[in-house]
PDB file of C-alpha atoms in Angstrom:
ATOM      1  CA  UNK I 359       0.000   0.000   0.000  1.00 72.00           C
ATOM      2  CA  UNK I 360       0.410   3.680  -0.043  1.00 79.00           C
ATOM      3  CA  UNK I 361       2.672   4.534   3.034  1.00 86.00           C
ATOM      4  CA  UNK I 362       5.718   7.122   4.154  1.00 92.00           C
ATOM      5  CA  UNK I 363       8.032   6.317   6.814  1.00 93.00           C
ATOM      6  CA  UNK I 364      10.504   9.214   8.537  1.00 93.00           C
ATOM      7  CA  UNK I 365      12.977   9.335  10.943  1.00 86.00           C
ATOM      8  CA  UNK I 366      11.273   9.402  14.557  1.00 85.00           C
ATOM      9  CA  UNK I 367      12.264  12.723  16.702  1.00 84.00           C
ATOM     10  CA  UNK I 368      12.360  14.650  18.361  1.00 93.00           C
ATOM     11  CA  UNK I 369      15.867  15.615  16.676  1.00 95.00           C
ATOM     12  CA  UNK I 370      17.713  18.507  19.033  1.00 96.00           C
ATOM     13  CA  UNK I 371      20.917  19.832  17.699  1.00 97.00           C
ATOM     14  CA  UNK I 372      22.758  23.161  17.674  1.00 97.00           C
ATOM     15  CA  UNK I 373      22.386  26.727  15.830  1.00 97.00           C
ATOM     16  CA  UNK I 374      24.247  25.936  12.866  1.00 96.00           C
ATOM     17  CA  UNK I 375      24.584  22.079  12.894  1.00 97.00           C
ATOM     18  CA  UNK I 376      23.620  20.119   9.755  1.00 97.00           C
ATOM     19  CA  UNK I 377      20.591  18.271   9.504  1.00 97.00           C
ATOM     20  CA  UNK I 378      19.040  15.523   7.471  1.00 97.00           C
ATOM     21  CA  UNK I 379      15.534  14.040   8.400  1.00 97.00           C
ATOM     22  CA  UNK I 380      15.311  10.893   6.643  1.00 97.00           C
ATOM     23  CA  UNK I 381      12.015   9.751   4.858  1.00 97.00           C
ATOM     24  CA  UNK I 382      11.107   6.540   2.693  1.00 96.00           C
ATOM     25  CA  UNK I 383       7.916   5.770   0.817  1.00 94.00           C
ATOM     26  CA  UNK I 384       6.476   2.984  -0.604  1.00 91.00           C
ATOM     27  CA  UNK I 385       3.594   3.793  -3.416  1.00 85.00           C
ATOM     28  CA  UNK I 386       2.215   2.847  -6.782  1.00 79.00           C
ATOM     29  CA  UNK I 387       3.625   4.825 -10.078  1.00 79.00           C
ATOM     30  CA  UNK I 388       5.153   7.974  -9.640  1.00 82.00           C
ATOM     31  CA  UNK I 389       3.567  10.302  -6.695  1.00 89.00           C
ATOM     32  CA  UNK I 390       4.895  13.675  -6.046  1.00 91.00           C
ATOM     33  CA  UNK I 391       6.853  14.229  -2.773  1.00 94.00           C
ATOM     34  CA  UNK I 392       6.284  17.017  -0.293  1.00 94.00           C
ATOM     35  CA  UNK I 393       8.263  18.129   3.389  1.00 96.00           C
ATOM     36  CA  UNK I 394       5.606  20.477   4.890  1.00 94.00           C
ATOM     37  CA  UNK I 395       6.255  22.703   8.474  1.00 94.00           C
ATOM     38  CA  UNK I 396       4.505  22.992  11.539  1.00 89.00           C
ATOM     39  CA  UNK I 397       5.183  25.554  13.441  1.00 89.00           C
ATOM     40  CA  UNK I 398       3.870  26.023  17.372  1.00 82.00           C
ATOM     41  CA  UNK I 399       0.447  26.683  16.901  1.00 73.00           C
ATOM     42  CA  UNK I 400      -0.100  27.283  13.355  1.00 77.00           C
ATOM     43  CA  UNK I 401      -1.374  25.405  10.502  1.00 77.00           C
ATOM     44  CA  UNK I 402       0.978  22.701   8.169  1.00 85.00           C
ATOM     45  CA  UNK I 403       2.534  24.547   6.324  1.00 88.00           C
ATOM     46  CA  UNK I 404       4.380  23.262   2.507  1.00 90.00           C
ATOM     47  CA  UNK I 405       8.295  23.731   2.417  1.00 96.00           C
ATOM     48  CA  UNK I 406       9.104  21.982  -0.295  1.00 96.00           C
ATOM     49  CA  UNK I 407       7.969  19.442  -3.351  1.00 93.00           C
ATOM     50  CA  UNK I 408       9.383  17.316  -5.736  1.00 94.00           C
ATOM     51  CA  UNK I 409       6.841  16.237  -8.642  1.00 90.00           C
ATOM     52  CA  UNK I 410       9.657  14.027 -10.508  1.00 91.00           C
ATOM     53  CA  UNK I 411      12.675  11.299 -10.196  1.00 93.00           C
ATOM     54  CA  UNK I 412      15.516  13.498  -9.526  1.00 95.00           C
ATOM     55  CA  UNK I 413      13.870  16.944  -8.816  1.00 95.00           C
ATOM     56  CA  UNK I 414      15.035  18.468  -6.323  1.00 97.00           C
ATOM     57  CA  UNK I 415      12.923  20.608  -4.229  1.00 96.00           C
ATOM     58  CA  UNK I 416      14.454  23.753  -1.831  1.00 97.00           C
ATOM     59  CA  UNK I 417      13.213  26.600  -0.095  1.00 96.00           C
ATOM     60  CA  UNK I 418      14.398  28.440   3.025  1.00 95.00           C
ATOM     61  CA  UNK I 419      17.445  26.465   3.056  1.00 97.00           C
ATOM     62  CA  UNK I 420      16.052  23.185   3.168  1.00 98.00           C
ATOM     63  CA  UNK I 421      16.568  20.880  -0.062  1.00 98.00           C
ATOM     64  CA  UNK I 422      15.441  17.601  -0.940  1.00 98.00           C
ATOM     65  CA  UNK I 423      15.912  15.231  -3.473  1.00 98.00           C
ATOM     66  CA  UNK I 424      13.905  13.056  -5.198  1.00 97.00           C
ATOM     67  CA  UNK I 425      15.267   9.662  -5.145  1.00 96.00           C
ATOM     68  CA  UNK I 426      13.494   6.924  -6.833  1.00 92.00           C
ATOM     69  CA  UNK I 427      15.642   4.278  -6.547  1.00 93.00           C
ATOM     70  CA  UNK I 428      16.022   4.403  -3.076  1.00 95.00           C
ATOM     71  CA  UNK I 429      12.480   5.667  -2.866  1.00 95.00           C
ATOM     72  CA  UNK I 430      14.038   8.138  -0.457  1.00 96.00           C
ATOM     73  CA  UNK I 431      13.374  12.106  -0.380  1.00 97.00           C
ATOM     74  CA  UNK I 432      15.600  13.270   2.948  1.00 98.00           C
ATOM     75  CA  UNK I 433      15.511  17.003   4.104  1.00 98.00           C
ATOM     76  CA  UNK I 434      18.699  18.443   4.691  1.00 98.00           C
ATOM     77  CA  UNK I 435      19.715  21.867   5.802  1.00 98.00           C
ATOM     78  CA  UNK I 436      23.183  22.879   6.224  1.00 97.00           C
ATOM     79  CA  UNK I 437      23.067  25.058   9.069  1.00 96.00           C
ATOM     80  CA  UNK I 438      19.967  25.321  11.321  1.00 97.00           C
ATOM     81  CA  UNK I 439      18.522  28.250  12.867  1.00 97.00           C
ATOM     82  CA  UNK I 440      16.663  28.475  16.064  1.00 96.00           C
ATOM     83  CA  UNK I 441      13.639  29.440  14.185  1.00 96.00           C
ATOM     84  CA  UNK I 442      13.572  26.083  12.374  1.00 97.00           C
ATOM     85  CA  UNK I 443      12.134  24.351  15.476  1.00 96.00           C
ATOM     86  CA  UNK I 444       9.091  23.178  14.266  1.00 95.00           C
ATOM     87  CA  UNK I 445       7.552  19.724  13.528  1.00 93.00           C
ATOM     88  CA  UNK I 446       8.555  18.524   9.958  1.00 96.00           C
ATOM     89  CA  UNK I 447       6.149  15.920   8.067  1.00 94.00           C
ATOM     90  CA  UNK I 448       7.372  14.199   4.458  1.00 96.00           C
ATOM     91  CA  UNK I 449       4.286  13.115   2.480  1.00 93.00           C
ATOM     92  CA  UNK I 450       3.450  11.848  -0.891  1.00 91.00           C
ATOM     93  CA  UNK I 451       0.253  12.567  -3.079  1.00 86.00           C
ATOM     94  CA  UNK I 452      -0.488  10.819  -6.728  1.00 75.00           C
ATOM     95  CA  UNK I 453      -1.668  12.643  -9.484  1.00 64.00           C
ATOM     96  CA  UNK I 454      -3.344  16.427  -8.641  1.00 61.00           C
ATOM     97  CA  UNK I 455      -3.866  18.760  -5.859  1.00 56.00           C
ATOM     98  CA  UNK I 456      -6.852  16.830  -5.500  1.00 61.00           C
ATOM     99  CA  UNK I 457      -5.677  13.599  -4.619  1.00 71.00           C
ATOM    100  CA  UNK I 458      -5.191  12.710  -1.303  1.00 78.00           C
ATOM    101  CA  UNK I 459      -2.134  13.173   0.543  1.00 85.00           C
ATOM    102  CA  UNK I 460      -0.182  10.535   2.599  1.00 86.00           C
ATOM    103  CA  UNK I 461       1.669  11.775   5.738  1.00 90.00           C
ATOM    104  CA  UNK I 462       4.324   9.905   7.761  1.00 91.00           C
ATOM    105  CA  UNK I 463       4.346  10.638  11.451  1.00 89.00           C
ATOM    106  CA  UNK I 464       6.380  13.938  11.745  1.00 92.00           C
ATOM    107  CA  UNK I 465       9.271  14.817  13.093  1.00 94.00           C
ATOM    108  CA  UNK I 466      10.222  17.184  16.167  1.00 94.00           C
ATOM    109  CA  UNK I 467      12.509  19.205  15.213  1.00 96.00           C
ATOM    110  CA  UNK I 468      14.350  21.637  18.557  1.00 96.00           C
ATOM    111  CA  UNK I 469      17.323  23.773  17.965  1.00 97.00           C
ATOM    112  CA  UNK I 470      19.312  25.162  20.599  1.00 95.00           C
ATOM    113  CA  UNK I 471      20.936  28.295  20.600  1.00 93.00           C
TER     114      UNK I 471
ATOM    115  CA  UNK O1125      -1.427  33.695   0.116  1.00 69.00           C
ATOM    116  CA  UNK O1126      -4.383  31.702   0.422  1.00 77.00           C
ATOM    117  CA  UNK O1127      -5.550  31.008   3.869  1.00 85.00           C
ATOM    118  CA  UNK O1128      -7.723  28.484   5.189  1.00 90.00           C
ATOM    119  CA  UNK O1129      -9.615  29.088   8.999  1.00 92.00           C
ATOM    120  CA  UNK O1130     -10.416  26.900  11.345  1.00 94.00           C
ATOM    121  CA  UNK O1131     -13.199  27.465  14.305  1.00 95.00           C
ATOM    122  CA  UNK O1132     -12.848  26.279  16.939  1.00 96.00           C
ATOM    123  CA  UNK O1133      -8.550  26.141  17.653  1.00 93.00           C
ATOM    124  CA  UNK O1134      -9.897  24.071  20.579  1.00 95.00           C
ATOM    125  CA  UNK O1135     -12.592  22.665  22.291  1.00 96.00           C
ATOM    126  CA  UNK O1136     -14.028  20.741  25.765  1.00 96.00           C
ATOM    127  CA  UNK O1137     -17.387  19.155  25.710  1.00 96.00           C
ATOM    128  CA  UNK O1138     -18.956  16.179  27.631  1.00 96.00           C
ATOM    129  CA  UNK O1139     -19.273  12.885  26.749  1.00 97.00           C
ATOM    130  CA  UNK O1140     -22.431  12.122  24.388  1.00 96.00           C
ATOM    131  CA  UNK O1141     -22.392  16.017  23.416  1.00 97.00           C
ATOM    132  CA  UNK O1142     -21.883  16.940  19.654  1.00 97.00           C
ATOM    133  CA  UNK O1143     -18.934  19.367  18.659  1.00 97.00           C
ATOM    134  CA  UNK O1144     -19.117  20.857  15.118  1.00 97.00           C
ATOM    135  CA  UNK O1145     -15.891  22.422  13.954  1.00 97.00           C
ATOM    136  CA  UNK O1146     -15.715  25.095  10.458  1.00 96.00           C
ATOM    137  CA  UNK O1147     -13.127  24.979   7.875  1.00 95.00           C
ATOM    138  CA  UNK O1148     -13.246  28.094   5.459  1.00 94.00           C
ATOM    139  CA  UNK O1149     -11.444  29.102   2.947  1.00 90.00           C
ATOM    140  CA  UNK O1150     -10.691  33.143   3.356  1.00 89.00           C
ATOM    141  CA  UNK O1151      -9.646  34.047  -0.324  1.00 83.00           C
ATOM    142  CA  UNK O1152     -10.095  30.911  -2.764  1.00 85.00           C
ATOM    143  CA  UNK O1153     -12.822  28.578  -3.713  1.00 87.00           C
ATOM    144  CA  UNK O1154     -12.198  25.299  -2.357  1.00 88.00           C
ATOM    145  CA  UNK O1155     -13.170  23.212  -4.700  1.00 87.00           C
ATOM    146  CA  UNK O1156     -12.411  19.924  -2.065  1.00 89.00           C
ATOM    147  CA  UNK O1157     -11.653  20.227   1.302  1.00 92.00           C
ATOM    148  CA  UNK O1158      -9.942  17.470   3.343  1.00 92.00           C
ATOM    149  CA  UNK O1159     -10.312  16.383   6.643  1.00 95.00           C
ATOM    150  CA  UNK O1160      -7.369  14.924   9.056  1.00 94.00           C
ATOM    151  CA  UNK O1161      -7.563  13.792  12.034  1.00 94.00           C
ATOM    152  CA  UNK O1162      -4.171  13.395  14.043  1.00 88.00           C
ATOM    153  CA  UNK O1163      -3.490  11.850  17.355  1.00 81.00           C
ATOM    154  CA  UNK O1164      -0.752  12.603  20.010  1.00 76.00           C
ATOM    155  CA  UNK O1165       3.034  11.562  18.206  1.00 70.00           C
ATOM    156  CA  UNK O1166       1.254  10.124  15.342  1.00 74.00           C
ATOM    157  CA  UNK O1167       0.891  11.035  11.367  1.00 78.00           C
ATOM    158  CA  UNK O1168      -2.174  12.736  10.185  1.00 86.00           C
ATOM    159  CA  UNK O1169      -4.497  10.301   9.013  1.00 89.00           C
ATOM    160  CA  UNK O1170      -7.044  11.282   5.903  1.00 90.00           C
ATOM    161  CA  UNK O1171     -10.577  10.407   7.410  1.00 94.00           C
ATOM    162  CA  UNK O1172     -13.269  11.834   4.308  1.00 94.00           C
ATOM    163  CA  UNK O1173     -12.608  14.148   1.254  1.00 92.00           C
ATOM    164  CA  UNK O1174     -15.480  16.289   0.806  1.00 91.00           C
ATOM    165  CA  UNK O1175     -16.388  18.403  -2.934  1.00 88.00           C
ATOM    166  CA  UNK O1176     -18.716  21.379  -2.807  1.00 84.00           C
ATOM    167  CA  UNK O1177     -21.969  20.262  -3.189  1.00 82.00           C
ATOM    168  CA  UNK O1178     -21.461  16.717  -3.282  1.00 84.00           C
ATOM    169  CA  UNK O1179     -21.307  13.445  -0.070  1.00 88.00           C
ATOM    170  CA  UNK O1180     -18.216  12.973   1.447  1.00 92.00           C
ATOM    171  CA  UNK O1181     -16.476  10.225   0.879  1.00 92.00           C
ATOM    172  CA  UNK O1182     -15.003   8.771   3.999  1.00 95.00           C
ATOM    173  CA  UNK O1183     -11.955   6.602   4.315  1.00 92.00           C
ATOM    174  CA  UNK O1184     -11.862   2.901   5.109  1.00 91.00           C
ATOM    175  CA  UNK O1185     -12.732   2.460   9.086  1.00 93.00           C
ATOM    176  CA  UNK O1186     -14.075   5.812   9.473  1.00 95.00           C
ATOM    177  CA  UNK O1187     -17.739   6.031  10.813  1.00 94.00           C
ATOM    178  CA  UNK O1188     -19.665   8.326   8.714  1.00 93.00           C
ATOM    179  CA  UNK O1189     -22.730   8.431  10.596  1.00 95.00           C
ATOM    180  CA  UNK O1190     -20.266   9.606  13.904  1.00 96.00           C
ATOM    181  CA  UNK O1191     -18.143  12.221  11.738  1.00 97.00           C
ATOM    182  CA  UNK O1192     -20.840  14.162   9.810  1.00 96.00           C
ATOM    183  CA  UNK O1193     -18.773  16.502   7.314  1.00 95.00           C
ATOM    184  CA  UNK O1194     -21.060  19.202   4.972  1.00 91.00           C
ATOM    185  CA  UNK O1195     -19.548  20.862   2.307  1.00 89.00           C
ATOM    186  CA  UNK O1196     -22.362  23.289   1.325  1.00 82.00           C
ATOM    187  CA  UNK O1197     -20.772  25.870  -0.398  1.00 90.00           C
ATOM    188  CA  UNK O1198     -17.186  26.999  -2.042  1.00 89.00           C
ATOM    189  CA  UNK O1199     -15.484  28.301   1.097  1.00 91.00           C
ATOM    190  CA  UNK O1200     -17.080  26.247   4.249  1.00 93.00           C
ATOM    191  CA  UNK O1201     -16.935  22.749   5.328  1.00 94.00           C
ATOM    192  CA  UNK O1202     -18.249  21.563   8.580  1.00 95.00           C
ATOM    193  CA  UNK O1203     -16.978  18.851  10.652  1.00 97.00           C
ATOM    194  CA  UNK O1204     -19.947  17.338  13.382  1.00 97.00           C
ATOM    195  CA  UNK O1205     -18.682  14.817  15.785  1.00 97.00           C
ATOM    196  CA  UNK O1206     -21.854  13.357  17.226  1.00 97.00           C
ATOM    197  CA  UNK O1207     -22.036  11.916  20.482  1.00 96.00           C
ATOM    198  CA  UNK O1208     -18.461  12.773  21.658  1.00 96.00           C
ATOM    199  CA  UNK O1209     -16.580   9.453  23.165  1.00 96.00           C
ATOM    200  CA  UNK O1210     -13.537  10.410  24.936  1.00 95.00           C
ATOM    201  CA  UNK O1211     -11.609   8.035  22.299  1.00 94.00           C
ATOM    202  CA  UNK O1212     -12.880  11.016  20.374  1.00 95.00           C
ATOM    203  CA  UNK O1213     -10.172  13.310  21.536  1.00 95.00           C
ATOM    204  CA  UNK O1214      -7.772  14.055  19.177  1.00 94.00           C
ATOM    205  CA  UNK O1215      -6.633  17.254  16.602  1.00 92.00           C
ATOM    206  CA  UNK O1216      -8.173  18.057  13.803  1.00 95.00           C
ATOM    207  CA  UNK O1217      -6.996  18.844  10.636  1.00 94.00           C
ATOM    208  CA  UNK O1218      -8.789  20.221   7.348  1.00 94.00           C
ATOM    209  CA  UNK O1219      -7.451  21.421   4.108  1.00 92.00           C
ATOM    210  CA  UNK O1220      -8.495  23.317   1.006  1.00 90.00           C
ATOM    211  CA  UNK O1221      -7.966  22.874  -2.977  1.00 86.00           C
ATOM    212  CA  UNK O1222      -8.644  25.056  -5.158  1.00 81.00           C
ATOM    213  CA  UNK O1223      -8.108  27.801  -7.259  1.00 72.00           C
ATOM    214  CA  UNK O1224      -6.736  31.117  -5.370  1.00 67.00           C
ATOM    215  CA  UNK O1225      -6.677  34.700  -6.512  1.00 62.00           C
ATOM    216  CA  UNK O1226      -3.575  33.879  -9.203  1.00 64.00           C
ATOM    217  CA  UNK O1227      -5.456  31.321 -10.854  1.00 58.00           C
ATOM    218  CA  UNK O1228      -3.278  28.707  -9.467  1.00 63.00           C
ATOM    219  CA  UNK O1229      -4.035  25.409  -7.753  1.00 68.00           C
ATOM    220  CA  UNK O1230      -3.255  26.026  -3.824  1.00 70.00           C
ATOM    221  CA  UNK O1231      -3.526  23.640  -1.147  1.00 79.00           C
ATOM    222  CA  UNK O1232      -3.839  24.864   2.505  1.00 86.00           C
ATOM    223  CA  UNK O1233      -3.988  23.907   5.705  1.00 89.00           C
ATOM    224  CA  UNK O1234      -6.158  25.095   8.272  1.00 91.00           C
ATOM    225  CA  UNK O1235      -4.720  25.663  11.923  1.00 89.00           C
ATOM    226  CA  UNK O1236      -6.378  22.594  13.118  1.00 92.00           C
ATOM    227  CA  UNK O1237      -9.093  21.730  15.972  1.00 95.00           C
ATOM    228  CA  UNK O1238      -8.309  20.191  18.965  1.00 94.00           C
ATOM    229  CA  UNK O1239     -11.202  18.820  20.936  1.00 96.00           C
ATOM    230  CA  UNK O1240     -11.026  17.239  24.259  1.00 96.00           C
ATOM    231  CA  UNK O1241     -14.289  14.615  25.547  1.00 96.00           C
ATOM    232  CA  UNK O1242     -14.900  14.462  29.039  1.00 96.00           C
TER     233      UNK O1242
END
């Protein structure tokens, strides 16, 4: 079946450590892949998408790639800010903004300073 | 950017009581709107997809009859939880489609609900 599986937090690190958040998916065809925020009480927010093998989606310093042979699309970020605290989620959805999505279980993310 | 509200951000009731929660859609037309539900450490799990005008269809396992969801016009869907169980408890999550003010497909989340049974 449709499923995504990420890296189980909560992650803590330093202001301006690296990070990677690992995710995996398992799905039928080719879905597009999304890493949407939540931050403390507000809505989920999208950070980035990949809609192909290979794309590679980045925004705020965040990047991810599209990986279909490892079926892998892992958030990085070279140097983390405070203000990146937040839960992360990596999903998938098939065909349009209509489809459903599928969301693995989030991810905790607390930086100190 | 588009923006989708939810009412109530949070909510107590007593057992056997019914809670409605509102998902609108401030400055799009949602053509579908999505509802989540998401407990404690846990993904958010799709329970019905609801089009304007049209029944819900609700996911595999979820009671329709207990999670009532009305999509009666472009920018407002309701969510009824009848007879509130405390296994009921949990955050709720909706989300608009659509077009917004470019023209361009959006897809928003609202804040989310969280309810609390007694």
């Amino acid at each position: 079946g449709n499923s995504v599986t990420q890296m189980e937090g909560p992650v803590t690190l330093s202001e301006e450590a690296f990070l990677t958040i690992n995710c995996t998916y398992t799905a039928t065809g080719y879905p597009s892949l999304f890493w949407y925020v939540q931050y403390p009480g507000e809505g989920l927010q999208l950070l980035l998408k990949a809609t192909k093998a290979d794309d590679k989606g980045s925004n705020k310093g965040f990047e991810a790639t599209y990986r279909k042979e490892t079926t892998s699309f892992h958030l990085e970020k070279g140097s983390v800010q405070v203000s990146d605290s937040a839960v992360y989620f990596c999903a998938h959805r098939r065909y349009s903004s209509a489809s459903k999505i599928i969301f693995g279980s989030g991810t905790r993310l607390s930086i100190r300073p | 950017g588009a923006v989708v509200s939810q009412h109530p951000s949070w909510v107590i009731c007593k057992s056997g009581t019914s809670v409605k929660i509102e998902c609108r859609s401030l400055d799009f037309q949602a053509t579908t709107m999505f509802w989540y539900r998401q407990f404690p450490k846990q993904s958010l799990m799709l329970m019905a997809t609801s089009n304007e005008g049209s029944k819900a269809t609700y996911e595999q396992g979820v009671e329709k009859d207990k999670f009532l969801i009305n999509h009666a016009s472009l920018t407002l869907s309701t969510l009824t939880v009848t007879s509130a169980h405390p296994e009921d408890s949990s955050f709720y999550i909706c989300s608009a489609t659509g077009q917004g003010l470019s023209g361009a497909n959006v897809l928003t989340f609202g804040a989310g609900s969280r309810l609390t049974v007694l």
